[in-house]
PDB file of C-alpha atoms and ligand atoms in Angstrom:
ATOM      1  CA  MET A  11      27.797  62.744  26.126  1.00 72.00           C
ATOM      2  CA  SER A  12      30.609  61.737  23.720  1.00 83.00           C
ATOM      3  CA  ARG A  13      29.651  61.118  20.128  1.00 96.00           C
ATOM      4  CA  ILE A  14      29.241  57.618  18.780  1.00 98.00           C
ATOM      5  CA  ALA A  15      29.208  56.567  15.128  1.00 98.00           C
ATOM      6  CA  TYR A  16      28.197  53.302  13.500  1.00 98.00           C
ATOM      7  CA  VAL A  17      30.697  51.917  10.971  1.00 98.00           C
ATOM      8  CA  ASN A  18      30.343  48.526   9.322  1.00 98.00           C
ATOM      9  CA  GLY A  19      28.614  46.708  12.144  1.00 98.00           C
ATOM     10  CA  ARG A  20      30.209  48.469  15.116  1.00 98.00           C
ATOM     11  CA  TYR A  21      29.313  51.419  17.306  1.00 98.00           C
ATOM     12  CA  VAL A  22      32.560  53.297  17.870  1.00 98.00           C
ATOM     13  CA  PRO A  23      33.666  56.617  19.394  1.00 98.00           C
ATOM     14  CA  HIS A  24      33.348  59.312  16.745  1.00 96.00           C
ATOM     15  CA  SER A  25      37.094  60.039  16.870  1.00 95.00           C
ATOM     16  CA  GLN A  26      37.851  56.416  15.948  1.00 95.00           C
ATOM     17  CA  ALA A  27      35.179  56.039  13.261  1.00 97.00           C
ATOM     18  CA  THR A  28      37.124  55.328  10.078  1.00 97.00           C
ATOM     19  CA  VAL A  29      36.805  53.534   6.764  1.00 97.00           C
ATOM     20  CA  HIS A  30      39.458  51.739   4.717  1.00 98.00           C
ATOM     21  CA  VAL A  31      41.745  53.792   2.440  1.00 98.00           C
ATOM     22  CA  GLU A  32      40.428  51.817  -0.535  1.00 98.00           C
ATOM     23  CA  ASP A  33      36.775  52.297   0.290  1.00 98.00           C
ATOM     24  CA  ARG A  34      35.187  53.194  -3.057  1.00 98.00           C
ATOM     25  CA  GLY A  35      33.199  55.940  -1.388  1.00 98.00           C
ATOM     26  CA  LEU A  36      36.501  57.668  -0.672  1.00 98.00           C
ATOM     27  CA  GLN A  37      38.129  57.037  -4.056  1.00 98.00           C
ATOM     28  CA  PHE A  38      35.205  57.307  -6.483  1.00 98.00           C
ATOM     29  CA  ALA A  39      32.327  58.903  -4.510  1.00 98.00           C
ATOM     30  CA  ASP A  40      30.785  55.499  -5.226  1.00 98.00           C
ATOM     31  CA  GLY A  41      27.954  55.627  -2.726  1.00 98.00           C
ATOM     32  CA  VAL A  42      24.704  57.223  -1.671  1.00 98.00           C
ATOM     33  CA  TYR A  43      23.575  58.991   1.470  1.00 98.00           C
ATOM     34  CA  GLU A  44      20.535  60.271   3.309  1.00 98.00           C
ATOM     35  CA  VAL A  45      20.046  62.931   5.955  1.00 98.00           C
ATOM     36  CA  VAL A  46      16.952  62.460   8.099  1.00 98.00           C
ATOM     37  CA  ALA A  47      15.723  65.147  10.494  1.00 98.00           C
ATOM     38  CA  LEU A  48      15.002  64.193  14.100  1.00 98.00           C
ATOM     39  CA  TRP A  49      12.199  65.944  15.854  1.00 97.00           C
ATOM     40  CA  ARG A  50      11.626  65.232  19.541  1.00 95.00           C
ATOM     41  CA  GLY A  51      13.512  61.995  19.053  1.00 96.00           C
ATOM     42  CA  LEU A  52      11.435  60.887  16.070  1.00 97.00           C
ATOM     43  CA  PRO A  53      12.619  60.646  12.445  1.00 98.00           C
ATOM     44  CA  VAL A  54      10.835  62.875   9.946  1.00 98.00           C
ATOM     45  CA  ASP A  55       9.566  60.993   6.890  1.00 98.00           C
ATOM     46  CA  LEU A  56      11.926  58.060   7.355  1.00 98.00           C
ATOM     47  CA  GLY A  57       9.900  55.911   4.931  1.00 98.00           C
ATOM     48  CA  PRO A  58      10.369  58.252   1.936  1.00 98.00           C
ATOM     49  CA  HIS A  59      14.066  58.655   2.820  1.00 98.00           C
ATOM     50  CA  LEU A  60      14.532  54.871   2.765  1.00 98.00           C
ATOM     51  CA  ASP A  61      12.587  54.681  -0.516  1.00 98.00           C
ATOM     52  CA  ARG A  62      14.912  57.256  -2.101  1.00 98.00           C
ATOM     53  CA  LEU A  63      17.938  55.414  -0.708  1.00 98.00           C
ATOM     54  CA  GLU A  64      16.760  52.164  -2.261  1.00 98.00           C
ATOM     55  CA  THR A  65      16.144  53.864  -5.613  1.00 98.00           C
ATOM     56  CA  GLY A  66      19.683  55.283  -5.583  1.00 98.00           C
ATOM     57  CA  LEU A  67      21.252  51.967  -4.599  1.00 98.00           C
ATOM     58  CA  ALA A  68      19.327  50.172  -7.339  1.00 98.00           C
ATOM     59  CA  TYR A  69      20.493  52.705  -9.947  1.00 98.00           C
ATOM     60  CA  LEU A  70      24.123  52.245  -8.832  1.00 98.00           C
ATOM     61  CA  ARG A  71      23.620  48.466  -8.535  1.00 98.00           C
ATOM     62  CA  ILE A  72      24.761  48.431  -4.916  1.00 98.00           C
ATOM     63  CA  PRO A  73      22.831  45.833  -2.894  1.00 98.00           C
ATOM     64  CA  MET A  74      20.915  46.934   0.212  1.00 98.00           C
ATOM     65  CA  PRO A  75      23.410  45.980   2.955  1.00 98.00           C
ATOM     66  CA  MET A  76      20.590  44.919   5.307  1.00 98.00           C
ATOM     67  CA  SER A  77      16.821  45.064   5.469  1.00 97.00           C
ATOM     68  CA  ARG A  78      15.004  48.389   5.856  1.00 97.00           C
ATOM     69  CA  ARG A  79      14.002  47.264   9.313  1.00 97.00           C
ATOM     70  CA  ALA A  80      17.603  46.534  10.330  1.00 98.00           C
ATOM     71  CA  LEU A  81      18.775  49.828   8.837  1.00 98.00           C
ATOM     72  CA  ALA A  82      16.108  51.735  10.761  1.00 98.00           C
ATOM     73  CA  LEU A  83      17.241  49.958  13.940  1.00 98.00           C
ATOM     74  CA  VAL A  84      20.842  51.046  13.361  1.00 98.00           C
ATOM     75  CA  LEU A  85      19.737  54.629  12.748  1.00 98.00           C
ATOM     76  CA  ARG A  86      17.602  54.591  15.872  1.00 98.00           C
ATOM     77  CA  GLU A  87      20.330  53.058  17.999  1.00 98.00           C
ATOM     78  CA  THR A  88      22.887  55.630  16.794  1.00 98.00           C
ATOM     79  CA  VAL A  89      20.449  58.412  17.674  1.00 98.00           C
ATOM     80  CA  ARG A  90      19.827  56.832  21.067  1.00 98.00           C
ATOM     81  CA  ARG A  91      23.513  56.394  21.861  1.00 98.00           C
ATOM     82  CA  ASN A  92      24.093  60.058  21.046  1.00 98.00           C
ATOM     83  CA  GLY A  93      21.098  61.183  23.079  1.00 97.00           C
ATOM     84  CA  ILE A  94      19.706  63.333  20.280  1.00 97.00           C
ATOM     85  CA  ARG A  95      16.139  64.598  20.129  1.00 96.00           C
ATOM     86  CA  THR A  96      16.412  67.531  17.721  1.00 97.00           C
ATOM     87  CA  GLY A  97      18.986  67.117  15.001  1.00 98.00           C
ATOM     88  CA  ILE A  98      19.904  64.881  12.122  1.00 98.00           C
ATOM     89  CA  VAL A  99      20.962  61.324  11.480  1.00 98.00           C
ATOM     90  CA  TYR A 100      23.273  60.761   8.501  1.00 98.00           C
ATOM     91  CA  LEU A 101      23.515  57.478   6.629  1.00 98.00           C
ATOM     92  CA  GLN A 102      26.021  56.649   3.905  1.00 98.00           C
ATOM     93  CA  ILE A 103      26.317  53.429   1.962  1.00 98.00           C
ATOM     94  CA  ASN A 104      29.359  52.911  -0.263  1.00 98.00           C
ATOM     95  CA  ARG A 105      29.913  50.106  -2.729  1.00 98.00           C
ATOM     96  CA  GLY A 106      32.680  48.614  -0.586  1.00 98.00           C
ATOM     97  CA  VAL A 107      36.448  48.157  -0.360  1.00 98.00           C
ATOM     98  CA  ALA A 108      38.557  46.919  -3.281  1.00 98.00           C
ATOM     99  CA  PRO A 109      41.923  47.635  -4.974  1.00 98.00           C
ATOM    100  CA  ARG A 110      41.456  50.887  -6.893  1.00 98.00           C
ATOM    101  CA  LEU A 111      39.947  50.114 -10.287  1.00 98.00           C
ATOM    102  CA  HIS A 112      37.006  51.885 -11.903  1.00 98.00           C
ATOM    103  CA  THR A 113      35.109  48.675 -12.555  1.00 98.00           C
ATOM    104  CA  TRP A 114      33.895  46.543  -9.700  1.00 98.00           C
ATOM    105  CA  GLY A 115      33.537  42.850  -8.935  1.00 96.00           C
ATOM    106  CA  ASP A 116      30.525  41.097  -7.517  1.00 92.00           C
ATOM    107  CA  ASP A 117      32.190  40.151  -4.221  1.00 94.00           C
ATOM    108  CA  LEU A 118      31.982  43.529  -2.483  1.00 97.00           C
ATOM    109  CA  SER A 119      30.199  44.182   0.799  1.00 97.00           C
ATOM    110  CA  PRO A 120      28.773  47.678   1.011  1.00 98.00           C
ATOM    111  CA  SER A 121      30.176  49.957   3.713  1.00 98.00           C
ATOM    112  CA  VAL A 122      27.599  51.424   6.074  1.00 98.00           C
ATOM    113  CA  ILE A 123      28.249  54.600   8.036  1.00 98.00           C
ATOM    114  CA  VAL A 124      25.813  56.309  10.395  1.00 98.00           C
ATOM    115  CA  THR A 125      26.397  59.468  12.421  1.00 98.00           C
ATOM    116  CA  ALA A 126      24.010  61.693  14.302  1.00 98.00           C
ATOM    117  CA  ARG A 127      24.226  65.208  15.593  1.00 97.00           C
ATOM    118  CA  ARG A 128      22.233  67.785  17.464  1.00 97.00           C
ATOM    119  CA  MET A 129      20.906  70.772  15.516  1.00 95.00           C
ATOM    120  CA  ALA A 130      19.129  73.276  17.720  1.00 90.00           C
ATOM    121  CA  SER A 131      18.378  75.561  14.752  1.00 89.00           C
ATOM    122  CA  LEU A 132      15.703  73.124  13.548  1.00 90.00           C
ATOM    123  CA  ALA A 133      13.461  74.157  16.415  1.00 85.00           C
ATOM    124  CA  ARG A 134      13.011  77.767  15.211  1.00 88.00           C
ATOM    125  CA  PRO A 135       9.257  78.151  14.645  1.00 81.00           C
ATOM    126  CA  THR A 136       9.520  81.173  12.335  1.00 82.00           C
ATOM    127  CA  ILE A 137      12.202  82.825  10.244  1.00 89.00           C
ATOM    128  CA  GLU A 138      12.341  86.569  10.852  1.00 91.00           C
ATOM    129  CA  GLU A 139      14.939  87.680   8.349  1.00 94.00           C
ATOM    130  CA  GLY A 140      15.146  85.450   5.325  1.00 96.00           C
ATOM    131  CA  VAL A 141      18.402  84.893   3.446  1.00 97.00           C
ATOM    132  CA  LYS A 142      20.169  85.976   0.272  1.00 97.00           C
ATOM    133  CA  VAL A 143      21.233  83.577  -2.460  1.00 98.00           C
ATOM    134  CA  ILE A 144      23.496  83.943  -5.473  1.00 98.00           C
ATOM    135  CA  SER A 145      22.975  82.194  -8.787  1.00 98.00           C
ATOM    136  CA  VAL A 146      25.588  79.891 -10.284  1.00 98.00           C
ATOM    137  CA  PRO A 147      25.677  77.756 -13.435  1.00 98.00           C
ATOM    138  CA  ASP A 148      24.589  74.195 -12.741  1.00 98.00           C
ATOM    139  CA  ILE A 149      27.664  72.204 -13.767  1.00 98.00           C
ATOM    140  CA  ARG A 150      26.615  68.836 -12.294  1.00 98.00           C
ATOM    141  CA  TRP A 151      26.210  65.491 -14.053  1.00 98.00           C
ATOM    142  CA  LYS A 152      22.921  64.491 -15.651  1.00 97.00           C
ATOM    143  CA  ARG A 153      21.555  62.233 -12.881  1.00 98.00           C
ATOM    144  CA  ARG A 154      21.000  64.738 -10.112  1.00 98.00           C
ATOM    145  CA  ASP A 155      17.986  62.737  -8.963  1.00 98.00           C
ATOM    146  CA  ILE A 156      20.349  60.138  -7.472  1.00 98.00           C
ATOM    147  CA  LYS A 157      21.561  61.214  -4.032  1.00 98.00           C
ATOM    148  CA  THR A 158      25.195  60.209  -4.486  1.00 98.00           C
ATOM    149  CA  VAL A 159      28.048  61.467  -2.347  1.00 98.00           C
ATOM    150  CA  GLY A 160      29.575  63.011  -5.499  1.00 98.00           C
ATOM    151  CA  LEU A 161      28.838  66.564  -4.340  1.00 98.00           C
ATOM    152  CA  LEU A 162      31.861  68.504  -5.584  1.00 98.00           C
ATOM    153  CA  ALA A 163      29.875  70.882  -7.821  1.00 98.00           C
ATOM    154  CA  ASN A 164      27.491  71.612  -4.932  1.00 98.00           C
ATOM    155  CA  VAL A 165      30.433  72.081  -2.569  1.00 98.00           C
ATOM    156  CA  LEU A 166      32.136  74.598  -4.880  1.00 98.00           C
ATOM    157  CA  ALA A 167      28.866  76.459  -5.478  1.00 98.00           C
ATOM    158  CA  LYS A 168      28.040  76.662  -1.787  1.00 98.00           C
ATOM    159  CA  GLN A 169      31.567  77.759  -0.900  1.00 98.00           C
ATOM    160  CA  GLN A 170      31.283  80.555  -3.476  1.00 98.00           C
ATOM    161  CA  ALA A 171      27.976  81.571  -1.863  1.00 98.00           C
ATOM    162  CA  HIS A 172      29.486  81.375   1.608  1.00 98.00           C
ATOM    163  CA  GLU A 173      32.333  83.668   0.575  1.00 98.00           C
ATOM    164  CA  ALA A 174      29.688  86.096  -0.761  1.00 97.00           C
ATOM    165  CA  GLY A 175      27.903  86.020   2.619  1.00 97.00           C
ATOM    166  CA  CYS A 176      25.028  83.777   1.449  1.00 97.00           C
ATOM    167  CA  PRO A 177      23.986  80.390   2.819  1.00 97.00           C
ATOM    168  CA  GLU A 178      22.657  79.042  -0.486  1.00 98.00           C
ATOM    169  CA  VAL A 179      22.838  79.204  -4.275  1.00 98.00           C
ATOM    170  CA  TYR A 180      20.285  78.863  -7.008  1.00 98.00           C
ATOM    171  CA  GLN A 181      21.763  76.638  -9.700  1.00 98.00           C
ATOM    172  CA  VAL A 182      20.807  77.597 -13.237  1.00 98.00           C
ATOM    173  CA  ASP A 183      20.798  75.326 -16.281  1.00 98.00           C
ATOM    174  CA  ASP A 184      21.950  76.204 -19.829  1.00 98.00           C
ATOM    175  CA  ASP A 185      18.457  77.514 -20.673  1.00 98.00           C
ATOM    176  CA  GLY A 186      18.446  80.006 -17.808  1.00 98.00           C
ATOM    177  CA  MET A 187      16.053  77.898 -15.725  1.00 98.00           C
ATOM    178  CA  VAL A 188      16.606  77.330 -12.021  1.00 99.00           C
ATOM    179  CA  THR A 189      17.220  73.661 -11.321  1.00 98.00           C
ATOM    180  CA  GLU A 190      17.505  73.673  -7.524  1.00 98.00           C
ATOM    181  CA  ALA A 191      19.590  75.135  -4.726  1.00 98.00           C
ATOM    182  CA  GLY A 192      22.960  73.766  -3.561  1.00 98.00           C
ATOM    183  CA  SER A 193      21.510  71.422  -0.939  1.00 98.00           C
ATOM    184  CA  SER A 194      17.796  72.186  -1.131  1.00 98.00           C
ATOM    185  CA  ASN A 195      14.938  72.557  -3.608  1.00 99.00           C
ATOM    186  CA  ALA A 196      14.065  75.988  -5.016  1.00 99.00           C
ATOM    187  CA  TRP A 197      10.568  77.509  -5.039  1.00 98.00           C
ATOM    188  CA  MET A 198       8.872  80.763  -5.941  1.00 98.00           C
ATOM    189  CA  VAL A 199       5.467  82.292  -5.410  1.00 98.00           C
ATOM    190  CA  ASP A 200       3.923  83.972  -8.449  1.00 98.00           C
ATOM    191  CA  ALA A 201       1.838  87.157  -8.570  1.00 97.00           C
ATOM    192  CA  ASP A 202      -1.339  85.113  -7.987  1.00 97.00           C
ATOM    193  CA  GLY A 203       0.063  83.490  -4.839  1.00 97.00           C
ATOM    194  CA  ARG A 204       0.646  80.105  -6.513  1.00 98.00           C
ATOM    195  CA  LEU A 205       3.543  77.984  -5.291  1.00 98.00           C
ATOM    196  CA  ILE A 206       5.872  77.067  -8.163  1.00 98.00           C
ATOM    197  CA  THR A 207       8.576  74.413  -8.051  1.00 98.00           C
ATOM    198  CA  ARG A 208      10.412  72.507 -10.741  1.00 98.00           C
ATOM    199  CA  PRO A 209       8.906  69.113 -11.627  1.00 98.00           C
ATOM    200  CA  LEU A 210      10.813  65.957 -10.750  1.00 98.00           C
ATOM    201  CA  GLY A 211      13.155  64.541 -13.366  1.00 98.00           C
ATOM    202  CA  HIS A 212      16.830  63.765 -13.781  1.00 98.00           C
ATOM    203  CA  GLU A 213      17.691  67.453 -13.290  1.00 98.00           C
ATOM    204  CA  ILE A 214      16.920  67.737  -9.564  1.00 98.00           C
ATOM    205  CA  LEU A 215      16.959  65.727  -6.381  1.00 98.00           C
ATOM    206  CA  PRO A 216      13.460  64.575  -5.391  1.00 98.00           C
ATOM    207  CA  GLY A 217      13.522  66.359  -2.044  1.00 98.00           C
ATOM    208  CA  ILE A 218      11.588  64.652   0.716  1.00 98.00           C
ATOM    209  CA  THR A 219      10.720  68.044   2.214  1.00 98.00           C
ATOM    210  CA  ARG A 220       9.601  69.316  -1.205  1.00 98.00           C
ATOM    211  CA  GLN A 221       7.233  66.365  -1.544  1.00 98.00           C
ATOM    212  CA  ARG A 222       5.871  66.749   1.980  1.00 98.00           C
ATOM    213  CA  LEU A 223       5.299  70.481   1.409  1.00 98.00           C
ATOM    214  CA  ILE A 224       3.374  69.795  -1.797  1.00 98.00           C
ATOM    215  CA  VAL A 225       1.068  67.412   0.080  1.00 98.00           C
ATOM    216  CA  LEU A 226       0.611  69.793   3.026  1.00 98.00           C
ATOM    217  CA  ALA A 227       0.040  72.842   0.809  1.00 98.00           C
ATOM    218  CA  ARG A 228      -2.556  71.107  -1.355  1.00 98.00           C
ATOM    219  CA  ALA A 229      -4.357  69.726   1.704  1.00 98.00           C
ATOM    220  CA  ALA A 230      -4.557  73.296   3.013  1.00 98.00           C
ATOM    221  CA  GLY A 231      -6.050  74.534  -0.273  1.00 98.00           C
ATOM    222  CA  MET A 232      -2.913  76.223  -1.594  1.00 98.00           C
ATOM    223  CA  GLU A 233      -2.239  75.889  -5.292  1.00 98.00           C
ATOM    224  CA  VAL A 234       1.032  74.189  -6.252  1.00 98.00           C
ATOM    225  CA  VAL A 235       2.273  74.184  -9.844  1.00 98.00           C
ATOM    226  CA  GLU A 236       5.177  71.927 -10.745  1.00 98.00           C
ATOM    227  CA  ARG A 237       6.855  73.675 -13.662  1.00 98.00           C
ATOM    228  CA  PRO A 238      10.317  75.009 -14.416  1.00 98.00           C
ATOM    229  CA  PHE A 239      10.933  78.707 -13.731  1.00 98.00           C
ATOM    230  CA  SER A 240      13.746  80.917 -14.949  1.00 98.00           C
ATOM    231  CA  LEU A 241      16.239  82.839 -12.861  1.00 98.00           C
ATOM    232  CA  ASP A 242      14.657  86.009 -14.266  1.00 98.00           C
ATOM    233  CA  GLU A 243      11.228  84.943 -13.099  1.00 98.00           C
ATOM    234  CA  ALA A 244      12.603  84.037  -9.667  1.00 98.00           C
ATOM    235  CA  LYS A 245      14.055  87.527  -9.373  1.00 98.00           C
ATOM    236  CA  ARG A 246      10.670  89.102 -10.162  1.00 98.00           C
ATOM    237  CA  ALA A 247       8.713  86.663  -7.973  1.00 98.00           C
ATOM    238  CA  ARG A 248       6.443  87.765  -5.156  1.00 98.00           C
ATOM    239  CA  GLU A 249       8.327  85.381  -2.855  1.00 98.00           C
ATOM    240  CA  SER A 250      11.011  82.759  -3.084  1.00 98.00           C
ATOM    241  CA  PHE A 251      12.259  80.120  -0.692  1.00 98.00           C
ATOM    242  CA  PHE A 252      14.116  76.831  -0.553  1.00 98.00           C
ATOM    243  CA  SER A 253      13.225  73.592   1.214  1.00 98.00           C
ATOM    244  CA  SER A 254      15.281  70.805   2.740  1.00 98.00           C
ATOM    245  CA  THR A 255      15.561  68.392   5.640  1.00 98.00           C
ATOM    246  CA  THR A 256      17.616  70.876   7.671  1.00 97.00           C
ATOM    247  CA  ASN A 257      15.952  74.150   6.625  1.00 97.00           C
ATOM    248  CA  PHE A 258      12.317  73.087   6.249  1.00 97.00           C
ATOM    249  CA  VAL A 259      11.096  76.270   4.472  1.00 98.00           C
ATOM    250  CA  MET A 260      13.713  79.047   4.262  1.00 97.00           C
ATOM    251  CA  PRO A 261      12.558  82.380   2.819  1.00 97.00           C
ATOM    252  CA  VAL A 262      14.835  84.011   0.239  1.00 98.00           C
ATOM    253  CA  VAL A 263      14.747  87.816   0.259  1.00 97.00           C
ATOM    254  CA  GLN A 264      17.387  88.508  -2.378  1.00 98.00           C
ATOM    255  CA  VAL A 265      18.633  86.663  -5.481  1.00 98.00           C
ATOM    256  CA  ASP A 266      21.911  88.167  -6.745  1.00 98.00           C
ATOM    257  CA  ASP A 267      21.174  91.924  -6.772  1.00 98.00           C
ATOM    258  CA  ALA A 268      17.401  91.546  -7.027  1.00 98.00           C
ATOM    259  CA  VAL A 269      15.381  92.130  -3.862  1.00 98.00           C
ATOM    260  CA  ILE A 270      12.407  89.733  -3.689  1.00 98.00           C
ATOM    261  CA  GLY A 271       9.033  91.306  -2.867  1.00 95.00           C
ATOM    262  CA  ASN A 272       9.505  93.887  -0.113  1.00 94.00           C
ATOM    263  CA  GLY A 273      12.766  92.304   1.045  1.00 97.00           C
ATOM    264  CA  ARG A 274      11.094  90.516   3.966  1.00 97.00           C
ATOM    265  CA  PRO A 275       9.959  86.880   4.253  1.00 97.00           C
ATOM    266  CA  GLY A 276       6.579  86.605   2.551  1.00 97.00           C
ATOM    267  CA  SER A 277       3.243  85.434   3.924  1.00 97.00           C
ATOM    268  CA  VAL A 278       2.932  82.382   1.654  1.00 98.00           C
ATOM    269  CA  SER A 279       6.314  80.961   2.674  1.00 97.00           C
ATOM    270  CA  GLY A 280       5.439  81.809   6.276  1.00 97.00           C
ATOM    271  CA  ALA A 281       2.154  79.914   6.010  1.00 98.00           C
ATOM    272  CA  LEU A 282       3.896  76.941   4.422  1.00 98.00           C
ATOM    273  CA  ARG A 283       6.547  76.859   7.134  1.00 97.00           C
ATOM    274  CA  ALA A 284       3.793  76.967   9.761  1.00 97.00           C
ATOM    275  CA  LEU A 285       2.080  74.009   8.079  1.00 98.00           C
ATOM    276  CA  TYR A 286       5.334  72.075   8.198  1.00 97.00           C
ATOM    277  CA  MET A 287       5.937  72.918  11.875  1.00 96.00           C
ATOM    278  CA  ASP A 288       2.401  71.706  12.621  1.00 97.00           C
ATOM    279  CA  TYR A 289       3.096  68.524  10.696  1.00 98.00           C
ATOM    280  CA  LEU A 290       6.171  67.915  12.902  1.00 97.00           C
ATOM    281  CA  LYS A 291       4.091  68.297  16.052  1.00 96.00           C
ATOM    282  CA  ASP A 292       1.944  65.376  14.959  1.00 94.00           C
ATOM    283  CA  LEU A 293       4.600  62.866  13.884  1.00 96.00           C
ATOM    284  CA  PRO A 294       3.376  59.360  14.694  1.00 95.00           C
ATOM    285  CA  ALA A 295       4.876  57.781  17.823  1.00 94.00           C
ATOM    286  CA  ASP A 296       5.793  54.690  15.769  1.00 95.00           C
ATOM    287  CA  ALA A 297       7.746  56.749  13.184  1.00 96.00           C
ATOM    288  CA  TRP A 298      10.844  54.545  13.594  1.00 97.00           C
ATOM    289  CA  THR A 299       9.085  51.307  12.792  1.00 95.00           C
ATOM    290  CA  ALA A 300       6.208  52.372  10.548  1.00 91.00           C
ATOM    291  CA  ALA A 301       8.687  53.273   7.835  1.00 85.00           C
ATOM    292  CA  THR A 302       9.979  49.762   7.463  1.00 85.00           C
TER     293      THR A 302
HETATM  294  N1  LIG B 416      18.530  69.229  -3.550  1.00 62.40           N
HETATM  295  C1  LIG B 416      19.789  68.900  -3.200  1.00 62.40           C
HETATM  296  C2  LIG B 416      20.883  69.036  -4.214  1.00 62.40           C
HETATM  297  C3  LIG B 416      20.067  68.438  -1.903  1.00 62.40           C
HETATM  298  O1  LIG B 416      21.328  68.103  -1.557  1.00 62.40           O
HETATM  299  C4  LIG B 416      19.012  68.332  -0.963  1.00 62.40           C
HETATM  300  C5  LIG B 416      19.262  67.849   0.395  1.00 62.40           C
HETATM  301  O2  LIG B 416      20.339  67.568   0.792  1.00 62.40           O
HETATM  302  C6  LIG B 416      17.717  68.703  -1.369  1.00 62.40           C
HETATM  303  C7  LIG B 416      17.512  69.132  -2.671  1.00 62.40           C
HETATM  304  C8  LIG B 416      16.568  68.636  -0.416  1.00 62.40           C
HETATM  305  O3  LIG B 416      16.199  67.316  -0.180  1.00 62.40           O
HETATM  306  P1  LIG B 416      15.524  66.873   1.187  1.00 62.40           P
HETATM  307  O4  LIG B 416      14.265  67.699   1.319  1.00 62.40           O
HETATM  308  O5  LIG B 416      15.248  65.435   1.005  1.00 62.40           O
HETATM  309  O6  LIG B 416      16.499  67.203   2.275  1.00 62.40           O
END
């Protein structure tokens, strides 16, 4: 099946899916995006993703280009046209097209781009090996809670990790505290088995997976503490892992040169991943419409 993308009101072959050269998303990273996981054809936590999208648009003062319901229909139709059951759907909304000038007028129509792709790796029930991460200074702007397409610091950090043979980074602020990973939220498990993750604020993205995991963990009687933790503490942790739409719960077995625990994925992260996989099994059949 050939890939289809949605661009500004039209479903087009992926190879012909283009935006204007003066789209502000291209010239200023003036836009926001969401990545929603698809599980057996259903979107995972679409409602919270649309909430976060609306928060970001409001902060940037970009109007919602269409209703939540219409947006969900476009996402669903793109997924359908690509025949995807396990994968991701990507949505980007840019401020619009205008002659290049930092300031903007009030006559712009936001650009809307939707793509979808298969991702078989999502279906892995357990993670046998765990991964290594390196730490890097967090050099991003001060509104990391807004999911803008301005991802250059994350891109450079993740490329550095990639060249060091690691899939992720832990970003560290000026006080030596871990903010988050390059495209996921960072967690650790302390000596008492408590789950620790940084509280929400301007310093990190409010991950949808992070939030879902907090709810699932607490419902299962696991203790979750939202507090900052240092890179040093992460290196001495019993376990560490990161969470995101495309990784769910990914155990970290080494941070820089420090081996975490016994160097194998830990039981707490394993239990949390199992809770999340169970949650996916029970997604409501009306997940496309309930969110709107
Ligand atoms: N933090 C950053 C910087 C991210 O880019 C992402 C996802 O792309 C996350 C955290 C995890 O967020 P979510 O669970 O909504 O995928």
